[in-house]
Coordinates of C-alpha atoms in Angstrom, one line a residue:
M47 CA 102.0 -132.8 80.6
T48 CA 105.1 -135.0 80.9
T49 CA 105.4 -138.4 82.5
L50 CA 107.3 -136.9 85.5
D51 CA 104.5 -134.3 86.0
L52 CA 101.9 -137.1 86.0
A53 CA 103.9 -139.1 88.5
A54 CA 104.2 -136.0 90.7
E55 CA 100.4 -135.5 90.5
R56 CA 99.7 -139.1 91.5
A57 CA 102.1 -138.8 94.4
G58 CA 100.3 -135.8 95.6
R59 CA 97.0 -137.6 95.6
R60 CA 98.4 -140.5 97.6
A61 CA 99.9 -138.0 100.0
W62 CA 96.6 -136.3 100.7
L63 CA 94.9 -139.7 101.1
G64 CA 97.6 -140.7 103.6
L65 CA 96.9 -137.4 105.5
L66 CA 93.2 -138.2 105.6
I67 CA 93.8 -141.6 107.1
V68 CA 96.1 -140.3 109.9
L69 CA 93.6 -137.6 110.9
G70 CA 91.2 -140.0 112.6
P71 CA 93.5 -141.0 115.5
V72 CA 94.8 -137.5 115.8
A73 CA 91.3 -136.1 116.4
L74 CA 90.7 -138.8 119.0
V75 CA 93.9 -138.1 120.9
A76 CA 93.1 -134.4 120.9
M77 CA 89.5 -134.9 121.9
D78 CA 90.4 -137.1 124.8
G79 CA 92.4 -134.2 126.2
S80 CA 89.2 -132.2 126.7
V81 CA 86.2 -134.6 126.6
L82 CA 86.1 -134.9 130.4
Y83 CA 85.6 -131.2 131.1
L84 CA 81.8 -131.5 130.9
A85 CA 81.7 -135.1 132.2
M86 CA 83.5 -134.4 135.5
P87 CA 80.3 -133.4 137.4
G88 CA 78.7 -136.7 136.4
I89 CA 81.9 -138.6 137.3
T90 CA 82.1 -136.9 140.6
S91 CA 78.6 -137.9 141.4
A92 CA 79.0 -141.5 140.2
L93 CA 82.5 -142.4 141.5
T94 CA 82.9 -139.8 144.3
P95 CA 86.6 -139.1 143.8
T96 CA 88.6 -137.0 146.2
T97 CA 89.8 -133.6 145.1
G98 CA 93.2 -135.0 144.2
Q99 CA 91.7 -138.0 142.4
A100 CA 89.5 -135.7 140.3
L101 CA 92.5 -133.7 139.2
W102 CA 94.4 -136.8 138.3
I103 CA 91.4 -138.2 136.3
L104 CA 91.6 -135.0 134.3
D105 CA 95.4 -134.7 133.7
I106 CA 97.0 -138.1 134.1
Y107 CA 96.4 -138.7 130.4
G108 CA 98.3 -135.5 129.4
F109 CA 101.2 -136.2 131.7
V110 CA 101.7 -139.8 130.4
V111 CA 101.6 -138.5 126.9
S112 CA 103.9 -135.6 127.5
S113 CA 106.4 -137.8 129.5
L114 CA 106.7 -140.3 126.7
L115 CA 106.3 -138.3 123.5
I116 CA 110.0 -137.5 123.1
A117 CA 111.1 -141.1 123.6
F118 CA 108.4 -142.5 121.3
G119 CA 109.2 -140.0 118.6
S120 CA 112.8 -141.2 118.6
L121 CA 111.7 -144.9 118.6
G122 CA 109.3 -144.3 115.8
D123 CA 112.1 -142.8 113.7
R124 CA 114.3 -145.8 114.3
H125 CA 111.8 -148.7 114.4
G126 CA 109.0 -147.7 112.1
R127 CA 106.4 -144.9 112.4
L128 CA 103.5 -147.0 111.0
R129 CA 104.2 -149.7 113.5
F130 CA 104.0 -147.2 116.3
L131 CA 100.8 -145.8 114.9
L132 CA 99.1 -149.2 114.8
T133 CA 100.4 -150.2 118.2
G134 CA 99.4 -146.9 119.7
A135 CA 95.9 -147.2 118.3
V136 CA 95.3 -150.7 119.8
V137 CA 96.6 -149.5 123.3
F138 CA 94.5 -146.4 123.1
S139 CA 91.4 -148.4 122.4
A140 CA 92.1 -150.8 125.2
G141 CA 92.4 -147.9 127.6
S142 CA 89.2 -146.4 126.3
V143 CA 87.2 -149.5 127.0
G144 CA 88.7 -149.7 130.5
A145 CA 87.9 -146.1 131.2
A146 CA 84.3 -146.5 130.0
F147 CA 83.6 -149.3 132.5
S148 CA 85.7 -148.2 135.4
P149 CA 83.9 -148.8 138.7
S150 CA 86.2 -146.6 140.8
P151 CA 88.4 -143.5 140.6
E152 CA 91.6 -145.6 140.8
L153 CA 90.7 -147.7 137.8
L154 CA 89.6 -144.7 135.8
I155 CA 92.9 -143.0 136.5
A156 CA 94.8 -146.2 135.5
S157 CA 92.7 -146.5 132.3
R158 CA 93.4 -142.9 131.4
A159 CA 97.1 -143.5 131.9
L160 CA 96.9 -146.5 129.5
M161 CA 95.2 -144.2 127.0
G162 CA 98.0 -141.7 127.4
L163 CA 100.5 -144.5 126.6
G164 CA 98.7 -145.1 123.3
G165 CA 98.4 -141.4 122.6
A166 CA 102.2 -140.9 123.1
T167 CA 102.8 -143.3 120.2
L168 CA 100.2 -141.8 117.9
L169 CA 101.0 -138.1 117.8
P170 CA 104.7 -137.9 116.9
S171 CA 104.5 -140.7 114.4
G172 CA 101.5 -139.2 112.7
L173 CA 103.0 -135.8 112.3
A174 CA 106.3 -137.3 111.2
I175 CA 104.6 -139.3 108.5
I176 CA 102.8 -136.2 107.3
G177 CA 106.1 -134.3 107.1
G178 CA 107.6 -137.1 105.0
L179 CA 104.6 -137.2 102.7
F180 CA 105.0 -133.5 101.7
P181 CA 108.6 -132.6 100.9
D182 CA 107.5 -129.3 99.3
P183 CA 107.6 -126.6 102.0
R184 CA 104.4 -124.9 100.9
Q185 CA 102.5 -128.2 100.6
R186 CA 103.9 -129.4 103.9
S187 CA 102.8 -126.2 105.6
R188 CA 99.2 -126.6 104.3
A189 CA 99.2 -130.3 105.4
I190 CA 100.5 -129.5 108.8
G191 CA 97.9 -126.7 109.0
V192 CA 95.2 -129.4 108.3
F193 CA 96.8 -131.7 110.9
A194 CA 96.9 -128.9 113.5
A195 CA 93.3 -127.9 112.6
T196 CA 92.2 -131.5 113.2
F197 CA 94.0 -131.5 116.5
A198 CA 92.5 -128.2 117.5
A199 CA 89.0 -129.3 116.3
G200 CA 89.3 -132.5 118.3
F201 CA 90.2 -130.4 121.4
A202 CA 87.4 -128.0 120.7
A203 CA 84.9 -130.7 119.8
G204 CA 85.6 -132.8 122.9
P205 CA 83.3 -130.9 125.2
V206 CA 80.6 -130.6 122.5
I207 CA 80.6 -134.3 121.6
G208 CA 80.8 -135.1 125.3
G209 CA 77.8 -132.9 126.0
L210 CA 75.7 -134.5 123.3
L211 CA 76.5 -138.0 124.6
L212 CA 76.1 -137.1 128.2
S213 CA 72.6 -135.7 127.6
R214 CA 71.5 -139.2 126.7
Y215 CA 74.0 -141.7 128.0
A216 CA 76.1 -142.4 131.1
W217 CA 79.6 -140.7 131.4
G218 CA 81.4 -143.8 130.1
S219 CA 80.0 -143.2 126.6
V220 CA 82.5 -140.4 126.0
F221 CA 85.2 -143.1 125.8
L222 CA 83.4 -145.7 123.8
I223 CA 83.2 -143.3 120.8
N224 CA 86.9 -143.9 120.2
I225 CA 86.5 -147.6 119.3
P226 CA 84.9 -147.4 115.8
V227 CA 87.5 -144.8 114.7
V228 CA 90.4 -146.9 115.9
V229 CA 89.0 -150.1 114.3
L230 CA 88.7 -148.4 111.0
F231 CA 92.2 -147.0 111.2
V232 CA 93.8 -150.3 112.1
A233 CA 91.9 -152.0 109.2
L234 CA 92.9 -149.5 106.5
A235 CA 96.3 -148.1 107.6
P236 CA 98.4 -151.1 106.6
F237 CA 97.1 -150.8 103.0
L238 CA 97.2 -147.1 102.6
L239 CA 100.3 -146.0 104.5
R240 CA 103.8 -147.2 104.0
E241 CA 106.3 -148.0 106.8
V242 CA 108.8 -145.2 107.3
R243 CA 112.1 -145.7 109.1
T244 CA 115.2 -143.5 109.3
A245 CA 118.8 -144.4 109.9
G246 CA 120.0 -143.9 113.4
P247 CA 121.0 -145.6 116.6
A248 CA 118.7 -148.4 117.7
R249 CA 118.9 -147.6 121.4
V250 CA 117.0 -144.9 123.3
D251 CA 118.6 -143.5 126.5
A252 CA 116.5 -145.2 129.2
L253 CA 117.8 -142.9 131.9
S254 CA 116.6 -139.9 130.0
V255 CA 113.1 -141.4 129.7
A256 CA 113.0 -142.2 133.4
L257 CA 114.3 -138.7 134.4
S258 CA 111.7 -136.9 132.4
A259 CA 108.8 -139.0 133.3
V260 CA 109.5 -139.3 137.0
G261 CA 110.6 -135.6 137.2
I262 CA 107.3 -134.4 135.7
L263 CA 105.1 -136.6 137.8
L264 CA 106.8 -135.8 141.1
T265 CA 106.8 -132.1 140.5
V266 CA 103.1 -132.0 139.5
Y267 CA 102.1 -134.3 142.4
A268 CA 103.7 -131.8 144.8
V269 CA 101.9 -128.8 143.2
K270 CA 98.5 -130.6 143.0
T271 CA 98.4 -132.0 146.5
A272 CA 99.8 -128.9 148.1
A273 CA 97.0 -126.8 146.5
A274 CA 94.3 -129.2 147.5
E275 CA 95.5 -130.2 151.0
G276 CA 98.2 -127.7 152.1
L277 CA 102.0 -128.0 151.9
T278 CA 103.6 -130.9 153.9
A279 CA 107.2 -132.1 154.2
T280 CA 106.4 -135.0 151.8
Q281 CA 105.1 -132.7 149.1
A282 CA 108.1 -130.4 149.5
V283 CA 110.5 -133.4 149.1
C284 CA 108.6 -134.6 146.0
G285 CA 108.7 -131.1 144.5
V286 CA 112.4 -130.6 145.1
T287 CA 113.2 -134.1 143.9
G288 CA 111.1 -133.7 140.7
T289 CA 112.7 -130.4 139.9
A290 CA 116.2 -131.8 140.4
L291 CA 115.4 -134.8 138.1
L292 CA 114.2 -132.4 135.4
L293 CA 117.4 -130.4 135.7
W294 CA 119.5 -133.6 135.5
F295 CA 117.5 -134.6 132.4
A296 CA 118.2 -131.2 130.7
R297 CA 121.9 -131.4 131.5
R298 CA 122.1 -135.0 130.3
Q299 CA 120.6 -134.1 126.9
L300 CA 123.6 -131.7 126.3
T301 CA 126.1 -134.6 126.7
L302 CA 124.4 -137.3 124.6
E303 CA 125.2 -137.8 120.9
H304 CA 121.6 -138.7 120.2
P305 CA 119.5 -136.9 122.9
L306 CA 115.8 -137.5 123.4
L307 CA 115.3 -133.7 123.5
D308 CA 117.6 -131.9 121.1
L309 CA 118.2 -128.6 123.0
R310 CA 120.2 -127.2 120.1
L311 CA 116.9 -126.6 118.3
F312 CA 116.2 -123.9 120.9
R313 CA 119.1 -121.8 119.7
D314 CA 116.6 -120.5 117.1
R315 CA 114.6 -117.8 118.8
V316 CA 111.6 -118.2 116.6
F317 CA 111.5 -121.9 117.3
T318 CA 111.9 -121.2 121.1
V319 CA 109.1 -118.7 121.2
A320 CA 106.9 -121.0 119.1
I321 CA 107.4 -123.9 121.5
L322 CA 106.8 -121.7 124.5
T323 CA 103.6 -120.6 122.7
G324 CA 102.6 -124.2 122.4
V325 CA 103.0 -124.8 126.1
L326 CA 101.3 -121.6 127.2
S327 CA 98.4 -121.7 124.7
L328 CA 97.4 -125.2 126.0
V329 CA 97.9 -124.1 129.7
A330 CA 95.3 -121.4 129.1
W331 CA 93.1 -123.6 126.9
A332 CA 93.0 -126.5 129.4
A333 CA 92.5 -124.4 132.5
T334 CA 89.8 -122.4 130.8
G335 CA 87.9 -125.4 129.5
Y336 CA 87.9 -127.2 132.8
L337 CA 87.0 -124.2 134.9
T338 CA 84.4 -122.7 132.6
G339 CA 82.8 -126.1 132.1
T340 CA 82.2 -126.3 135.8
Y341 CA 81.1 -122.6 135.9
L342 CA 78.5 -123.0 133.2
Q343 CA 77.0 -126.1 134.9
S344 CA 77.5 -125.8 138.6
V345 CA 77.3 -122.0 139.0
L346 CA 75.0 -120.8 136.2
G347 CA 72.9 -124.0 136.3
H348 CA 73.0 -124.9 132.6
G349 CA 72.6 -128.6 131.6
V350 CA 75.5 -130.5 130.1
L351 CA 74.1 -130.2 126.5
A352 CA 73.5 -126.5 126.8
A353 CA 77.0 -125.9 128.1
A354 CA 78.4 -127.9 125.2
L355 CA 76.5 -125.9 122.6
L356 CA 77.7 -122.7 124.1
A357 CA 81.2 -123.8 123.2
L358 CA 80.4 -124.1 119.5
P359 CA 81.2 -120.5 118.4
G360 CA 84.6 -120.6 119.9
A361 CA 85.3 -124.1 118.5
A362 CA 84.3 -122.9 115.0
V363 CA 86.6 -119.8 115.2
L364 CA 89.5 -121.9 116.6
T365 CA 89.2 -124.4 113.7
A366 CA 88.9 -121.7 111.1
A367 CA 91.9 -119.8 112.5
C368 CA 94.0 -123.0 112.5
V369 CA 93.1 -123.8 108.9
G370 CA 93.8 -120.3 107.8
A371 CA 97.0 -119.9 109.7
S372 CA 99.2 -120.5 106.7
G373 CA 97.4 -117.7 104.8
V374 CA 97.9 -115.4 107.7
V375 CA 101.6 -116.2 107.8
D376 CA 101.8 -115.5 104.0
R377 CA 100.3 -112.1 104.6
I378 CA 101.9 -110.8 107.8
G379 CA 104.8 -113.2 108.4
K380 CA 105.5 -115.8 111.0
R381 CA 106.7 -113.3 113.5
S382 CA 103.6 -111.1 113.5
A383 CA 101.4 -114.2 113.5
L384 CA 103.1 -115.5 116.6
I385 CA 102.9 -112.2 118.4
A386 CA 99.2 -111.8 117.4
S387 CA 98.4 -115.2 118.8
H388 CA 99.5 -114.2 122.3
F389 CA 97.5 -110.9 122.4
F390 CA 94.3 -112.6 121.1
M391 CA 94.7 -115.2 123.8
G392 CA 95.6 -112.6 126.5
V393 CA 92.8 -110.2 125.7
G394 CA 90.2 -112.9 125.3
L395 CA 91.0 -114.4 128.6
L396 CA 90.7 -111.0 130.3
L397 CA 87.0 -110.9 129.3
L398 CA 86.3 -113.8 131.6
L399 CA 87.0 -111.6 134.5
L400 CA 83.6 -110.0 133.8
T401 CA 81.7 -113.1 134.7
T402 CA 79.5 -113.2 137.9
T403 CA 77.6 -115.9 139.8
G404 CA 74.4 -114.6 138.2
Q405 CA 75.3 -114.2 134.5
G406 CA 78.2 -114.8 132.2
V407 CA 77.1 -116.5 129.0
P408 CA 77.7 -113.6 126.6
V409 CA 81.1 -113.0 128.2
F410 CA 82.0 -116.6 127.9
I411 CA 81.1 -116.7 124.2
A412 CA 82.9 -113.5 123.4
S413 CA 86.0 -114.8 125.2
S414 CA 86.0 -118.1 123.4
V415 CA 85.7 -116.4 120.0
V416 CA 88.6 -114.0 120.7
T417 CA 90.9 -116.6 122.3
G418 CA 89.9 -119.1 119.5
V419 CA 91.8 -116.9 117.0
G420 CA 94.9 -117.0 119.2
Y421 CA 94.7 -120.7 119.9
G422 CA 94.2 -121.5 116.2
L423 CA 97.2 -119.5 115.1
S424 CA 99.4 -121.0 117.9
F425 CA 98.5 -124.6 117.3
S426 CA 99.4 -124.4 113.6
L427 CA 102.6 -122.3 114.0
V428 CA 104.1 -124.6 116.6
A429 CA 103.8 -127.8 114.6
D430 CA 104.9 -126.1 111.3
T431 CA 108.0 -124.5 113.0
A432 CA 109.1 -127.7 114.7
V433 CA 109.0 -129.9 111.5
A434 CA 110.4 -127.3 109.1
A435 CA 113.3 -126.5 111.4
V436 CA 115.0 -129.9 111.3
P437 CA 116.3 -132.4 108.7
A438 CA 113.8 -135.1 107.6
E439 CA 115.6 -137.8 109.6
R440 CA 114.8 -135.9 112.8
A441 CA 111.2 -135.2 111.9
G442 CA 109.8 -137.5 114.6
S443 CA 111.9 -135.9 117.3
A444 CA 110.9 -132.4 116.2
A445 CA 107.3 -133.5 116.0
S446 CA 107.6 -134.9 119.6
I447 CA 108.8 -131.5 120.9
A448 CA 105.9 -129.7 119.2
E449 CA 103.3 -132.2 120.5
T450 CA 105.0 -132.4 123.9
S451 CA 104.7 -128.7 124.3
N452 CA 100.9 -129.0 123.7
E453 CA 100.4 -132.0 125.8
L454 CA 102.5 -130.7 128.7
G455 CA 100.7 -127.4 128.5
N456 CA 97.4 -129.3 128.6
A457 CA 98.4 -131.2 131.7
L458 CA 100.0 -128.1 133.4
G459 CA 97.0 -126.0 132.7
I460 CA 94.7 -128.3 134.8
S461 CA 97.3 -129.2 137.4
L462 CA 98.9 -125.7 138.0
L463 CA 96.0 -123.3 137.2
G464 CA 93.4 -125.8 138.3
S465 CA 95.3 -126.3 141.5
L466 CA 95.5 -122.5 141.9
A467 CA 91.7 -122.3 141.6
A468 CA 91.3 -125.1 144.0
L469 CA 93.6 -123.4 146.5
C470 CA 91.5 -120.2 146.3
F471 CA 88.4 -122.3 146.8
R472 CA 89.9 -124.0 149.9
L473 CA 91.0 -120.7 151.4
T474 CA 87.8 -118.6 150.7
G475 CA 85.1 -121.3 150.5
P476 CA 82.8 -122.5 153.2
G477 CA 85.1 -125.4 154.2
V478 CA 82.5 -128.1 153.5
A479 CA 84.5 -130.0 150.8
G480 CA 87.6 -129.5 148.6
T481 CA 85.7 -128.6 145.3
L482 CA 82.5 -126.9 144.3
D483 CA 80.9 -130.0 142.9
E484 CA 81.6 -132.0 146.1
T485 CA 80.1 -129.1 148.1
L486 CA 77.0 -129.0 146.0
D487 CA 76.5 -132.8 146.4
T488 CA 76.6 -132.4 150.2
P489 CA 73.1 -132.7 151.6
G490 CA 71.5 -130.2 154.0
L491 CA 73.5 -127.1 153.0
S492 CA 71.9 -123.7 153.6
A493 CA 71.4 -121.2 150.7
T494 CA 74.1 -119.0 152.3
T495 CA 76.7 -121.8 152.3
L496 CA 75.9 -122.6 148.7
A497 CA 76.2 -118.9 147.7
E498 CA 79.5 -118.7 149.5
A499 CA 80.8 -121.8 147.7
E500 CA 79.8 -120.4 144.3
H501 CA 81.5 -117.0 145.0
A502 CA 84.7 -118.9 146.2
F503 CA 84.8 -120.9 143.0
L504 CA 84.4 -117.7 140.9
T505 CA 87.2 -116.1 142.8
G506 CA 89.4 -119.1 142.0
L507 CA 88.4 -119.0 138.3
H508 CA 89.2 -115.2 138.1
V509 CA 92.6 -115.7 139.8
A510 CA 93.6 -118.6 137.5
I511 CA 92.4 -116.9 134.3
G512 CA 94.0 -113.7 135.3
V513 CA 97.4 -115.4 135.7
A514 CA 96.9 -117.2 132.3
S515 CA 96.1 -113.9 130.6
A516 CA 99.1 -112.1 132.2
L517 CA 101.4 -114.9 131.0
C518 CA 100.1 -114.8 127.4
L519 CA 100.4 -111.0 127.3
A520 CA 103.9 -111.1 128.8
L521 CA 105.1 -113.7 126.3
G522 CA 103.6 -111.6 123.5
V523 CA 105.7 -108.6 124.7
L524 CA 108.8 -110.8 124.9
A525 CA 108.2 -112.1 121.4
V526 CA 108.2 -108.6 120.1
R527 CA 111.6 -108.1 121.6
W528 CA 113.2 -111.6 121.0
V529 CA 112.0 -112.6 117.6
P530 CA 113.9 -110.7 114.8
K531 CA 111.9 -109.0 112.1
E532 CA 111.8 -111.0 108.9
Q533 CA 113.7 -109.7 105.9
P534 CA 111.6 -109.0 102.8
S535 CA 112.1 -111.7 100.1

């Protein structure tokens, strides 16, 4: 073996060690997108949030992350990715402590927003560093597969770990588990990871950051509050204003020399379908996790630990599919893998329409296993496509688009489909309270009223899941038509 070969081998070892170090914060950020699904009944009882506050507790984290990922990806490219990783880890841990000891819904929402601020710095810089560690396309694909599998495993493990903690400790414990991992990362990362910067303009377009963040928040606020309370003139104005700001943001990106969101990347149809897959897969995942977590506990009557354990088969399949995605692509091609992910998700979600107020555990497990295959494929393909499609100096921005698609999908899943389910409950329920958990906590209700509330919740679950399934299947059909067949090599 030559000296060059030995050097290449040593470089490979350092690269994989660097990957291992980055995976800890990645798992935490992903886990905190789903850890509250099983904790919400306990939070509702302890803090008594309103319907709107409960939805904000769940999705403010995702909206802050998705609003800032693009900007922070660009800043990391220009000012140092390692610096952003370390700063994000500290901010994330501070938000975690605040969330764990929040005495009111308002403070919990604020702490979750602070966690989102930290998470927005962690994800794009972590993925960009990994892309730089592995210049070989096949190695990079495997490394990104591991990254995506860790992200997926964190998402899948969130309810399970949360359930284990909640069976013994108060709801705040689901946030305190972040602290040891962050402390270890901050202590080791400066010694094991090198700072990475790329040449580029030092400034980030502040107007674009403001347009995207405010546009997203106003639009979602209008949707959420209209579903929970009914449409008002204020909500209509917020919705129209938010939509206009997002359109302005998109038009502005086409005129900037260095845009926050490089819309030219979407000229590639495979890239476009992959990013749409990233959004839609997390829309389905987040809505399903939130609604089925409530269904298992509040309708079927399972304890929080039992509900968490029921999610294990789907979590295992999801993680295995994510790790094996590169092998699937090698066998059937990226196009076929993308198409397959949509149909696995769509068909798996349809199974949930068989659930009833009396039984549904076997259906839930079967659904989570089938959809887990689709989720795993989509998580891996989105990240791999984004980083591989751009030059190395734009890796952070491409990573931001990939992670933004996931985080935005996560937030939209709860706010849009969660709001749709809440609307169905408000229209068909007994009218005692805005959510099932609030209704169940109301003293002195008759058995008839409780049964009516459970049926109303199940109706909302079926409507929301049916919409998610239809969207997945429709995008799968469009992928068949839009994505060109790969030429044999």
